[in-house]
Amino acid sequence: MGAKKKMQDLPGWVKALLGVFGALDVVLRVLAVMDAAKRPDDELNGPKKVWLPALSVVSSFGLLPAVYFLLGRRDD
């Protein structure tokens, strides 16, 4: 197995990219939580009591908020 790299050993562009994706994840999660909180339960695919904690806690580089925006809302 290879040695684990420490953050300080990464090139600057990799650190910047991680920062950008981390910030994007936070923004998407905040927008998704705000959207889910204001929607009535019948406009969500799945229970709100599952979506809100998952969106609030799980750091997923934007994957979970993207799933919420694509599949978690009902726009009938």
Short mmCIF file of C-alpha atoms in Angstrom, two decimals:
data_model
loop_
_atom_site.label_atom_id
_atom_site.label_comp_id
_atom_site.label_asym_id
_atom_site.label_seq_id
_atom_site.Cartn_x
_atom_site.Cartn_y
_atom_site.Cartn_z
CA MET A 1 0.00 0.00 0.00
CA GLY A 2 1.18 3.51 -0.76
CA ALA A 3 1.88 6.07 1.91
CA LYS A 4 -0.96 8.44 2.75
CA LYS A 5 -0.46 12.00 1.57
CA LYS A 6 -0.94 14.82 4.00
CA MET A 7 -2.73 17.99 2.99
CA GLN A 8 0.52 19.96 3.18
CA ASP A 9 2.11 17.57 0.67
CA LEU A 10 -0.52 18.21 -2.01
CA PRO A 11 0.18 20.64 -4.85
CA GLY A 12 -1.42 24.06 -4.57
CA TRP A 13 -3.85 23.48 -7.43
CA VAL A 14 -5.19 20.35 -5.72
CA LYS A 15 -5.72 22.25 -2.47
CA ALA A 16 -7.53 25.00 -4.40
CA LEU A 17 -9.72 22.47 -6.19
CA LEU A 18 -10.63 20.80 -2.90
CA GLY A 19 -11.51 24.21 -1.47
CA VAL A 20 -13.72 25.10 -4.43
CA PHE A 21 -15.56 21.76 -4.31
CA GLY A 22 -15.93 22.03 -0.53
CA ALA A 23 -17.43 25.52 -0.83
CA LEU A 24 -19.71 24.38 -3.64
CA ASP A 25 -20.92 21.49 -1.48
CA VAL A 26 -21.74 23.84 1.40
CA VAL A 27 -23.65 26.25 -0.87
CA LEU A 28 -25.62 23.43 -2.52
CA ARG A 29 -26.44 21.86 0.85
CA VAL A 30 -27.67 25.19 2.27
CA LEU A 31 -29.86 25.80 -0.79
CA ALA A 32 -31.23 22.24 -0.67
CA VAL A 33 -32.00 22.46 3.08
CA MET A 34 -33.76 25.81 2.59
CA ASP A 35 -35.78 24.40 -0.31
CA ALA A 36 -36.73 21.20 1.54
CA ALA A 37 -37.65 23.09 4.72
CA LYS A 38 -40.11 25.39 2.94
CA ARG A 39 -41.79 22.70 0.83
CA PRO A 40 -44.83 20.82 2.12
CA ASP A 41 -44.27 17.10 2.73
CA ASP A 42 -46.39 16.12 -0.27
CA GLU A 43 -43.99 17.96 -2.60
CA LEU A 44 -41.03 15.78 -1.59
CA ASN A 45 -40.11 12.29 -2.71
CA GLY A 46 -39.41 10.71 0.65
CA PRO A 47 -39.90 11.97 4.18
CA LYS A 48 -38.73 15.46 5.09
CA LYS A 49 -37.44 14.08 8.41
CA VAL A 50 -34.88 12.07 6.40
CA TRP A 51 -33.96 14.69 3.79
CA LEU A 52 -33.25 17.53 6.21
CA PRO A 53 -30.76 15.74 8.49
CA ALA A 54 -29.06 14.03 5.55
CA LEU A 55 -28.63 17.30 3.67
CA SER A 56 -27.46 19.05 6.84
CA VAL A 57 -24.85 16.52 7.94
CA VAL A 58 -23.55 14.56 4.95
CA SER A 59 -20.65 16.17 3.11
CA SER A 60 -20.74 14.71 -0.38
CA PHE A 61 -19.00 17.21 -2.69
CA GLY A 62 -22.42 18.25 -3.96
CA LEU A 63 -23.68 14.76 -4.78
CA LEU A 64 -26.45 14.55 -2.18
CA PRO A 65 -27.84 18.04 -2.90
CA ALA A 66 -27.77 17.23 -6.62
CA VAL A 67 -29.75 14.04 -5.95
CA TYR A 68 -32.22 16.06 -3.90
CA PHE A 69 -32.70 18.68 -6.64
CA LEU A 70 -33.02 16.04 -9.38
CA LEU A 71 -35.02 13.33 -7.61
CA GLY A 72 -36.13 14.53 -4.18
CA ARG A 73 -38.63 17.18 -5.25
CA ARG A 74 -41.99 16.76 -6.90
CA ASP A 75 -42.65 19.53 -9.38
CA ASP A 76 -46.13 18.46 -10.47
#
